[in-house]
Structure formats: C-alpha cells, structure tokens
Amino acid sequence: AGITPSAELLTEKEVAAVAEQAAAEAAKPKTPEEEGYEAIGDGFYVKGVQFKSFGSSARVVGEIRNLSGQDHRTAIFNIMVYNLNNVLVTDRDFTVKGFNKDTVKVFQEPLTGADPGDISRYVIKFKGVTQF
C-alpha cells in the first residue's frame, strides 16, 4: 500500500516562482527598525544602548547610524537619563565626529552622577550638525 499525497505536487515552474519570490523577499533591504534601530531624528538611528559602571558614575555606549543622506563634520545628540522613580538624572549633549552618510558609529559617553543600576529609561535625540 502506497502513501497518497495530501496535496498536489508543484510543477517545476511553480517551484521556481516560489523560490524567486523568496529570494526577492530576502534581498529586499530591511528598514532600520527591522534591524533593531530606533529613529532619533533627521535620518539618525540608535541601537544597542547600554549603561556601564564608570568609576562612581556611569557611561553610555551604543551605536548611531547616519541615514540622513549627508556627510557631517560633527553630529550633535542629546541624551536624557531617568532613574527608577522617573526623575531626570542627567541631561547632556554629545558629539560624533566625521559622520559620513550611510555609516554606523559607536559612541560612549560618561554620565556623571548616574548609577547604571538605577537607570530606568533614556531618550536620545538628534540636535544638529556641522557640514563638511
């Protein structure tokens, strides 16, 4: 007794069409959000943000992606860090130098007065640029 297939077999042409569609979907560029980035304004995106001990304070590390379509001598960002009681602990600007379009830069900044274990949330926003 043979096994009866529950569905018809696809023709070679149908298999090729399905494979072509899957390849096209895989080749489609992902959005920054699909890659884990968060929009922070004017074509800049951030991901991988972590807070680490730095002496008696903290430092923030992460990566910023420039999809603004322009090269910048200096890009200026602002970070606001809140504690577990949702109180603003630190609010400071930081810069990323030599930030060309379509590149990713790692940043790390000291956060005076912040304890990594007491940080509940943060907000990073784009502030401005210096053109090349």
PDB file of C-alpha atoms in Angstrom:
ATOM      1  CA  ALA A   1       0.000   0.000   0.000  1.00  0.00           C
ATOM      2  CA  GLY A   2       1.439   3.325  -1.119  1.00  0.00           C
ATOM      3  CA  ILE A   3       1.141   6.665   0.600  1.00  0.00           C
ATOM      4  CA  THR A   4      -1.325   9.015  -1.003  1.00  0.00           C
ATOM      5  CA  PRO A   5      -0.062  12.623  -1.082  1.00  0.00           C
ATOM      6  CA  SER A   6      -2.491  15.010   0.566  1.00  0.00           C
ATOM      7  CA  ALA A   7      -1.638  17.839  -1.820  1.00  0.00           C
ATOM      8  CA  GLU A   8      -0.690  18.008  -5.445  1.00  0.00           C
ATOM      9  CA  LEU A   9       2.988  18.346  -6.217  1.00  0.00           C
ATOM     10  CA  LEU A  10       4.085  21.708  -7.581  1.00  0.00           C
ATOM     11  CA  THR A  11       5.344  21.886 -11.128  1.00  0.00           C
ATOM     12  CA  GLU A  12       8.962  22.900 -11.677  1.00  0.00           C
ATOM     13  CA  LYS A  13       7.733  26.292 -12.896  1.00  0.00           C
ATOM     14  CA  GLU A  14       5.714  26.821  -9.688  1.00  0.00           C
ATOM     15  CA  VAL A  15       8.678  25.776  -7.528  1.00  0.00           C
ATOM     16  CA  ALA A  16      10.918  28.225  -9.416  1.00  0.00           C
ATOM     17  CA  ALA A  17       8.352  31.019  -8.926  1.00  0.00           C
ATOM     18  CA  VAL A  18       8.153  30.365  -5.167  1.00  0.00           C
ATOM     19  CA  ALA A  19      11.969  30.273  -4.901  1.00  0.00           C
ATOM     20  CA  GLU A  20      12.264  33.506  -6.900  1.00  0.00           C
ATOM     21  CA  GLN A  21       9.722  35.234  -4.657  1.00  0.00           C
ATOM     22  CA  ALA A  22      11.551  34.057  -1.509  1.00  0.00           C
ATOM     23  CA  ALA A  23      14.896  35.271  -2.901  1.00  0.00           C
ATOM     24  CA  ALA A  24      13.397  38.667  -3.777  1.00  0.00           C
ATOM     25  CA  GLU A  25      11.969  38.979  -0.250  1.00  0.00           C
ATOM     26  CA  ALA A  26      15.335  38.053   1.306  1.00  0.00           C
ATOM     27  CA  ALA A  27      17.183  40.560  -0.914  1.00  0.00           C
ATOM     28  CA  LYS A  28      14.781  43.376  -0.047  1.00  0.00           C
ATOM     29  CA  PRO A  29      16.608  45.901   2.137  1.00  0.00           C
ATOM     30  CA  LYS A  30      15.468  45.927   5.741  1.00  0.00           C
ATOM     31  CA  THR A  31      14.283  49.115   7.373  1.00  0.00           C
ATOM     32  CA  PRO A  32      16.434  50.437  10.225  1.00  0.00           C
ATOM     33  CA  GLU A  33      13.624  49.478  12.605  1.00  0.00           C
ATOM     34  CA  GLU A  34      13.668  45.895  11.295  1.00  0.00           C
ATOM     35  CA  GLU A  35      17.403  45.870  12.095  1.00  0.00           C
ATOM     36  CA  GLY A  36      16.725  46.933  15.695  1.00  0.00           C
ATOM     37  CA  TYR A  37      17.373  50.662  15.328  1.00  0.00           C
ATOM     38  CA  GLU A  38      15.230  53.403  16.868  1.00  0.00           C
ATOM     39  CA  ALA A  39      14.701  56.693  14.989  1.00  0.00           C
ATOM     40  CA  ILE A  40      16.121  59.691  16.875  1.00  0.00           C
ATOM     41  CA  GLY A  41      15.508  62.430  14.303  1.00  0.00           C
ATOM     42  CA  ASP A  42      16.604  63.714  10.872  1.00  0.00           C
ATOM     43  CA  GLY A  43      17.655  60.313   9.493  1.00  0.00           C
ATOM     44  CA  PHE A  44      19.699  59.203  12.505  1.00  0.00           C
ATOM     45  CA  TYR A  45      19.043  55.909  14.304  1.00  0.00           C
ATOM     46  CA  VAL A  46      20.353  54.388  17.538  1.00  0.00           C
ATOM     47  CA  LYS A  47      20.638  50.802  18.816  1.00  0.00           C
ATOM     48  CA  GLY A  48      22.500  48.652  21.297  1.00  0.00           C
ATOM     49  CA  VAL A  49      22.400  51.278  24.050  1.00  0.00           C
ATOM     50  CA  GLN A  50      23.868  50.028  27.345  1.00  0.00           C
ATOM     51  CA  PHE A  51      24.832  51.649  30.613  1.00  0.00           C
ATOM     52  CA  LYS A  52      28.034  50.515  32.310  1.00  0.00           C
ATOM     53  CA  SER A  53      29.835  51.412  35.529  1.00  0.00           C
ATOM     54  CA  PHE A  54      32.427  54.139  35.109  1.00  0.00           C
ATOM     55  CA  GLY A  55      34.092  54.937  38.425  1.00  0.00           C
ATOM     56  CA  SER A  56      31.401  56.368  40.702  1.00  0.00           C
ATOM     57  CA  SER A  57      29.170  57.177  37.714  1.00  0.00           C
ATOM     58  CA  ALA A  58      28.051  55.506  34.504  1.00  0.00           C
ATOM     59  CA  ARG A  59      28.879  55.583  30.851  1.00  0.00           C
ATOM     60  CA  VAL A  60      26.517  55.008  27.975  1.00  0.00           C
ATOM     61  CA  VAL A  61      27.626  53.014  24.928  1.00  0.00           C
ATOM     62  CA  GLY A  62      25.771  52.254  21.727  1.00  0.00           C
ATOM     63  CA  GLU A  63      25.769  52.816  18.007  1.00  0.00           C
ATOM     64  CA  ILE A  64      24.278  55.535  15.846  1.00  0.00           C
ATOM     65  CA  ARG A  65      23.538  55.127  12.149  1.00  0.00           C
ATOM     66  CA  ASN A  66      23.568  58.069   9.738  1.00  0.00           C
ATOM     67  CA  LEU A  67      20.866  57.685   7.094  1.00  0.00           C
ATOM     68  CA  SER A  68      20.433  61.457   6.738  1.00  0.00           C
ATOM     69  CA  GLY A  69      21.790  61.371   3.195  1.00  0.00           C
ATOM     70  CA  GLN A  70      24.619  63.772   4.085  1.00  0.00           C
ATOM     71  CA  ASP A  71      28.165  63.689   5.425  1.00  0.00           C
ATOM     72  CA  HIS A  72      28.662  65.672   8.628  1.00  0.00           C
ATOM     73  CA  ARG A  73      31.827  67.016  10.232  1.00  0.00           C
ATOM     74  CA  THR A  74      30.115  66.768  13.611  1.00  0.00           C
ATOM     75  CA  ALA A  75      26.677  65.459  14.586  1.00  0.00           C
ATOM     76  CA  ILE A  76      25.309  66.630  17.925  1.00  0.00           C
ATOM     77  CA  PHE A  77      22.979  64.493  20.030  1.00  0.00           C
ATOM     78  CA  ASN A  78      21.326  64.863  23.420  1.00  0.00           C
ATOM     79  CA  ILE A  79      20.765  62.128  25.996  1.00  0.00           C
ATOM     80  CA  MET A  80      18.408  62.376  28.945  1.00  0.00           C
ATOM     81  CA  VAL A  81      18.618  59.598  31.543  1.00  0.00           C
ATOM     82  CA  TYR A  82      15.902  58.860  34.113  1.00  0.00           C
ATOM     83  CA  ASN A  83      16.105  56.858  37.340  1.00  0.00           C
ATOM     84  CA  LEU A  84      13.711  54.210  38.661  1.00  0.00           C
ATOM     85  CA  ASN A  85      11.457  56.976  40.062  1.00  0.00           C
ATOM     86  CA  ASN A  86      11.305  58.550  36.573  1.00  0.00           C
ATOM     87  CA  VAL A  87      13.345  61.536  37.775  1.00  0.00           C
ATOM     88  CA  LEU A  88      15.777  63.102  35.291  1.00  0.00           C
ATOM     89  CA  VAL A  89      19.296  62.162  36.445  1.00  0.00           C
ATOM     90  CA  THR A  90      21.371  63.690  33.656  1.00  0.00           C
ATOM     91  CA  ASP A  91      20.745  65.699  30.507  1.00  0.00           C
ATOM     92  CA  ARG A  92      23.762  66.268  28.297  1.00  0.00           C
ATOM     93  CA  ASP A  93      24.862  66.755  24.725  1.00  0.00           C
ATOM     94  CA  PHE A  94      27.483  64.641  22.994  1.00  0.00           C
ATOM     95  CA  THR A  95      29.058  64.705  19.550  1.00  0.00           C
ATOM     96  CA  VAL A  96      30.038  62.190  16.903  1.00  0.00           C
ATOM     97  CA  LYS A  97      32.794  63.498  14.612  1.00  0.00           C
ATOM     98  CA  GLY A  98      33.409  62.629  10.950  1.00  0.00           C
ATOM     99  CA  PHE A  99      29.970  61.103  10.500  1.00  0.00           C
ATOM    100  CA  ASN A 100      29.552  60.192   6.825  1.00  0.00           C
ATOM    101  CA  LYS A 101      26.214  59.198   5.334  1.00  0.00           C
ATOM    102  CA  ASP A 102      25.269  55.507   5.411  1.00  0.00           C
ATOM    103  CA  THR A 103      27.769  54.708   8.178  1.00  0.00           C
ATOM    104  CA  VAL A 104      27.464  53.482  11.755  1.00  0.00           C
ATOM    105  CA  LYS A 105      29.497  54.991  14.585  1.00  0.00           C
ATOM    106  CA  VAL A 106      29.945  53.586  18.075  1.00  0.00           C
ATOM    107  CA  PHE A 107      29.622  56.166  20.819  1.00  0.00           C
ATOM    108  CA  GLN A 108      30.473  56.128  24.505  1.00  0.00           C
ATOM    109  CA  GLU A 109      29.929  58.998  26.881  1.00  0.00           C
ATOM    110  CA  PRO A 110      30.405  59.421  30.630  1.00  0.00           C
ATOM    111  CA  LEU A 111      27.234  60.208  32.594  1.00  0.00           C
ATOM    112  CA  THR A 112      28.289  61.985  35.776  1.00  0.00           C
ATOM    113  CA  GLY A 113      26.016  61.320  38.726  1.00  0.00           C
ATOM    114  CA  ALA A 114      24.230  58.359  37.139  1.00  0.00           C
ATOM    115  CA  ASP A 115      24.297  54.847  38.623  1.00  0.00           C
ATOM    116  CA  PRO A 116      23.803  52.159  35.928  1.00  0.00           C
ATOM    117  CA  GLY A 117      21.680  50.074  38.315  1.00  0.00           C
ATOM    118  CA  ASP A 118      19.299  52.975  38.914  1.00  0.00           C
ATOM    119  CA  ILE A 119      18.624  53.861  35.252  1.00  0.00           C
ATOM    120  CA  SER A 120      15.105  53.006  34.114  1.00  0.00           C
ATOM    121  CA  ARG A 121      14.956  54.741  30.749  1.00  0.00           C
ATOM    122  CA  TYR A 122      16.705  57.156  28.423  1.00  0.00           C
ATOM    123  CA  VAL A 123      15.893  59.424  25.498  1.00  0.00           C
ATOM    124  CA  ILE A 124      18.448  60.160  22.769  1.00  0.00           C
ATOM    125  CA  LYS A 125      17.598  62.840  20.199  1.00  0.00           C
ATOM    126  CA  PHE A 126      19.418  64.377  17.262  1.00  0.00           C
ATOM    127  CA  LYS A 127      20.226  68.065  17.902  1.00  0.00           C
ATOM    128  CA  GLY A 128      22.242  69.448  14.994  1.00  0.00           C
ATOM    129  CA  VAL A 129      25.222  69.085  12.659  1.00  0.00           C
ATOM    130  CA  THR A 130      28.288  70.735  11.210  1.00  0.00           C
ATOM    131  CA  GLN A 131      28.626  70.120   7.452  1.00  0.00           C
ATOM    132  CA  PHE A 132      31.875  69.057   5.745  1.00  0.00           C
TER     133      PHE A 132
END
